[in-house]
Short mmCIF file of C-alpha atoms in Angstrom, two decimals:
data_model
loop_
_atom_site.label_atom_id
_atom_site.label_comp_id
_atom_site.label_asym_id
_atom_site.label_seq_id
_atom_site.Cartn_x
_atom_site.Cartn_y
_atom_site.Cartn_z
CA MET A 82 0.00 0.00 0.00
CA THR A 83 2.86 2.41 0.70
CA SER A 84 4.82 1.53 -2.46
CA GLU A 85 2.96 4.15 -4.52
CA LEU A 86 4.12 6.98 -2.28
CA PRO A 87 7.44 8.70 -2.93
CA GLU A 88 10.12 7.55 -0.51
CA TRP A 89 10.76 11.12 0.57
CA PHE A 90 7.10 11.58 1.56
CA GLN A 91 7.17 8.57 3.86
CA ARG A 92 10.44 9.78 5.38
CA VAL A 93 9.49 13.46 5.79
CA PHE A 94 5.80 13.24 6.71
CA SER A 95 5.59 9.64 8.08
CA MET A 96 3.01 6.96 7.49
CA PRO A 97 1.25 7.43 10.88
CA ARG A 98 0.48 11.00 9.81
CA PHE A 99 -0.73 9.85 6.40
CA THR A 100 -2.87 6.96 7.63
CA PRO A 101 -5.97 9.06 8.53
CA TYR A 102 -6.05 10.31 4.94
CA LEU A 103 -5.92 6.73 3.69
CA ASP A 104 -8.75 5.80 6.02
CA VAL A 105 -11.12 8.39 4.55
CA SER A 106 -10.02 7.67 0.99
CA GLY A 107 -10.96 3.99 0.92
CA ARG A 108 -7.27 3.01 1.32
CA ASN A 109 -6.64 4.49 -2.12
CA VAL A 110 -3.16 6.00 -2.03
CA THR A 111 -3.70 8.34 -4.96
CA ARG A 112 -6.86 9.82 -3.45
CA ALA A 113 -5.24 10.08 -0.03
CA TRP A 114 -2.24 11.85 -1.56
CA GLN A 115 -4.53 14.35 -3.29
CA LEU A 116 -6.52 14.92 -0.09
CA TYR A 117 -3.36 15.51 1.93
CA ARG A 118 -2.16 18.17 -0.48
CA TRP A 119 -5.63 19.76 -0.60
CA ASN A 120 -5.72 19.89 3.20
CA VAL A 121 -2.46 21.85 3.14
CA GLU A 122 -3.86 24.25 0.53
CA VAL A 123 -7.17 24.90 2.24
CA SER A 124 -5.43 25.35 5.61
CA GLU A 125 -3.19 27.97 4.01
CA ALA A 126 -6.19 29.73 2.47
CA PHE A 127 -7.96 30.02 5.82
CA TYR A 128 -5.03 31.94 7.26
CA GLY A 129 -6.21 35.26 5.78
CA PRO A 130 -9.80 35.22 7.09
CA LEU A 131 -8.70 33.91 10.48
CA HIS A 132 -5.97 36.56 10.65
CA CYS A 133 -8.58 39.30 10.15
CA LEU A 134 -10.91 37.82 12.74
CA GLU A 135 -8.26 37.36 15.41
CA ILE A 136 -6.71 40.80 14.97
CA GLY A 137 -10.11 42.46 14.74
CA LEU A 138 -11.37 40.78 17.90
CA ARG A 139 -8.21 41.60 19.82
CA ASN A 140 -8.23 45.27 18.93
CA ALA A 141 -11.98 45.72 19.45
CA GLU A 142 -11.90 44.18 22.93
CA HIS A 143 -8.71 45.97 23.90
CA ASP A 144 -10.13 49.35 22.88
CA GLN A 145 -13.21 48.83 25.04
CA LEU A 146 -11.27 47.61 28.08
CA HIS A 147 -8.72 50.39 27.67
CA SER A 148 -11.60 52.87 27.77
CA ARG A 149 -13.30 51.18 30.73
CA TYR A 150 -10.22 51.10 32.94
CA GLY A 151 -8.55 54.26 31.66
CA ARG A 152 -5.19 52.66 30.93
CA ALA A 153 -3.59 50.67 28.14
CA ASP A 154 -2.45 47.97 30.55
CA TRP A 155 -6.00 47.43 31.83
CA TRP A 156 -5.11 43.88 32.85
CA GLU A 157 -3.13 45.26 35.77
CA VAL A 158 -6.34 46.43 37.46
CA ALA A 159 -9.08 44.32 35.86
CA PRO A 160 -10.50 41.37 37.84
CA LEU A 161 -9.07 38.60 35.69
CA ARG A 162 -9.54 34.96 36.59
CA LYS A 163 -6.35 33.21 37.72
CA HIS A 164 -6.07 31.27 34.46
CA ASP A 165 -6.23 34.44 32.36
CA ALA A 166 -3.96 36.40 34.69
CA CYS A 167 -1.38 33.63 34.30
CA LYS A 168 -1.52 34.10 30.53
CA ILE A 169 -0.74 37.79 31.00
CA ALA A 170 2.14 37.00 33.34
CA LYS A 171 3.58 34.45 30.92
CA ALA A 172 3.34 36.90 28.03
CA GLN A 173 5.21 39.52 30.08
CA ASP A 174 7.87 37.04 31.19
CA ASP A 175 8.43 35.82 27.64
CA LEU A 176 8.71 39.36 26.32
CA ARG A 177 11.17 40.44 29.03
CA ARG A 178 13.28 37.35 28.50
CA ARG A 179 13.50 37.97 24.76
CA SER A 180 14.17 41.70 25.04
CA GLY A 181 16.27 41.63 28.16
CA GLY A 182 14.25 44.47 29.65
CA SER A 183 10.78 45.90 30.05
CA CYS A 184 7.77 45.46 27.78
CA THR A 185 5.04 47.84 26.78
CA ALA A 186 1.29 47.36 26.85
CA ASP A 187 1.34 47.06 23.04
CA ASP A 188 3.95 44.31 23.33
CA VAL A 189 1.74 42.34 25.71
CA LEU A 190 -1.31 42.94 23.54
CA THR A 191 0.28 41.29 20.52
CA GLU A 192 1.63 38.37 22.56
CA LEU A 193 -1.78 37.21 23.80
CA SER A 194 -3.52 34.40 21.98
CA PHE A 195 -6.83 34.25 20.11
CA GLY A 196 -8.10 31.99 22.88
CA PHE A 197 -7.32 34.59 25.53
CA TRP A 198 -9.54 37.19 23.86
CA VAL A 199 -12.38 34.72 23.44
CA SER A 200 -12.09 33.75 27.11
CA LEU A 201 -12.94 37.34 28.06
CA LEU A 202 -16.44 36.67 26.71
CA SER A 203 -17.03 33.89 29.24
CA GLN A 204 -19.98 34.10 31.62
CA ALA A 205 -17.60 34.70 34.51
CA TYR A 206 -16.88 38.16 33.08
CA ASP A 207 -20.46 39.24 32.43
CA ARG A 208 -20.60 41.81 35.22
CA HIS A 209 -17.12 43.26 34.84
CA PHE A 210 -16.50 43.07 31.09
CA TRP A 211 -19.47 42.17 28.88
CA VAL A 212 -22.24 44.34 30.32
CA PRO A 213 -20.27 47.56 30.90
CA ALA A 214 -17.83 47.33 27.99
CA LEU A 215 -17.31 44.34 25.71
CA HIS A 216 -20.76 44.27 24.13
CA ARG A 217 -19.69 47.54 22.46
CA ALA A 218 -16.87 45.70 20.72
CA PHE A 219 -19.58 44.08 18.56
CA PRO A 220 -21.72 47.02 17.45
CA HIS A 221 -23.48 44.97 14.77
CA TYR A 222 -24.43 42.04 17.02
CA SER A 223 -27.67 41.79 18.95
CA GLY A 224 -27.69 38.17 20.08
CA ARG A 225 -26.69 36.44 23.28
CA ARG A 226 -23.18 36.62 24.65
CA GLY A 227 -22.95 32.86 25.08
CA GLU A 228 -23.74 32.14 21.44
CA LEU A 229 -21.19 34.70 20.30
CA ARG A 230 -18.55 33.21 22.56
CA ASP A 231 -19.28 29.66 21.34
CA ASN A 232 -18.99 30.68 17.70
CA LEU A 233 -15.68 32.42 18.33
CA GLN A 234 -14.39 29.45 20.31
CA ALA A 235 -15.15 27.20 17.33
CA MET A 236 -12.91 29.44 15.26
CA VAL A 237 -10.16 29.19 17.87
CA LEU A 238 -10.31 25.40 17.53
CA LEU A 239 -10.15 25.67 13.74
CA ARG A 240 -7.23 28.06 13.95
CA ASN A 241 -5.37 25.75 16.35
CA ARG A 242 -5.82 22.72 14.10
CA ILE A 243 -4.44 24.71 11.19
CA MET A 244 -1.48 26.06 13.16
CA HIS A 245 -0.66 22.55 14.44
CA HIS A 246 -0.87 21.12 10.91
CA GLU A 247 -3.81 18.84 11.67
CA PRO A 248 -6.47 17.61 9.22
CA ILE A 249 -9.39 19.97 8.70
CA HIS A 250 -10.85 18.31 5.60
CA HIS A 251 -13.50 16.54 7.71
CA ARG A 252 -15.02 19.84 8.86
CA HIS A 253 -17.89 21.66 7.18
CA LEU A 254 -15.43 24.21 5.85
CA ALA A 255 -17.95 26.20 3.85
CA ALA A 256 -19.88 26.78 7.09
CA ASP A 257 -16.66 27.69 8.91
CA HIS A 258 -15.84 30.19 6.19
CA ALA A 259 -19.30 31.76 6.36
CA LYS A 260 -19.05 31.94 10.15
CA ILE A 261 -15.80 33.89 9.98
CA TYR A 262 -17.45 36.49 7.74
CA ARG A 263 -20.49 36.65 10.00
CA LEU A 264 -18.29 37.24 13.06
CA LEU A 265 -16.25 39.86 11.22
CA GLY A 266 -19.51 41.58 10.33
CA TYR A 267 -20.34 41.95 14.00
CA LEU A 268 -17.08 43.85 14.44
CA GLU A 269 -16.91 45.86 11.20
CA PRO A 270 -18.92 45.03 8.05
CA GLU A 271 -16.55 46.91 5.77
CA VAL A 272 -13.85 44.30 6.32
CA ALA A 273 -15.78 41.72 4.25
CA PRO A 274 -15.59 43.31 0.76
CA TRP A 275 -11.89 44.08 1.27
CA LEU A 276 -11.13 40.52 2.40
CA ARG A 277 -13.10 38.87 -0.41
CA ARG A 278 -10.78 40.44 -2.98
CA PHE A 279 -7.96 38.08 -2.01
CA ASP A 280 -9.72 35.32 -0.07
CA ARG A 281 -8.85 32.02 -1.78
CA VAL A 282 -11.02 29.73 0.37
CA PRO A 283 -14.00 29.54 -2.05
CA GLU A 284 -11.71 28.69 -4.97
CA ILE A 285 -10.01 25.88 -3.08
CA LEU A 286 -13.22 24.49 -1.62
CA ALA A 287 -14.55 24.23 -5.17
CA ARG A 288 -11.74 21.90 -6.20
CA ARG A 289 -11.82 19.49 -3.29
CA PRO A 290 -10.56 16.08 -4.49
CA LYS A 291 -13.30 13.66 -5.43
CA GLY A 292 -13.64 10.25 -3.85
CA ASP A 293 -12.66 10.68 -0.20
CA HIS A 294 -15.18 9.41 2.31
CA GLY A 295 -15.18 12.50 4.51
CA ASP A 296 -18.54 14.21 4.54
CA GLY A 297 -17.19 17.61 5.46
CA GLN A 298 -19.94 18.09 8.03
CA ALA A 299 -18.03 17.80 11.32
#
């Protein structure tokens, strides 16, 4: 079964990594090979939309919390949960270790993960963050906080799979793509037409390899 694969592929990428692609391709090496390459391409294409969503969310939330607490390093006085405060401390420690000195609020801001910003929409922060400030970060959203948080968390999971080079072909990627645009619209609708000019996801979704057994609905 492995004889049809180039020797370098087996050596560089490994058969254990390739096996899940074989499993959803009916053990057909050619189809699995095509699906593997397509998974790389579609993962690359999602980088742009996810980039816009992560950066947009980060800046929108930061602006509101900066305003609420009257300082750029609002995390120094905000009532963060221990888990989130530890993320701030780690970001500061990493920055100081790399620079050999102090770090600015902007430095910390860019060090924090997508997941950190989504965690600020948790129910635990309703009273301190969502009600007085963070709902304003989404001026075009009128739904429930919990639903918004769940949709953003789904995008964190997608982003993490892509960044860790995991399969995403089994997901309902067209729905994921639409969700990113919907979430961006809650932040700033004018981002969408700009992003669509260079967004390659629709093109790559349209040429998904035929014959794999994944239903793309996960």
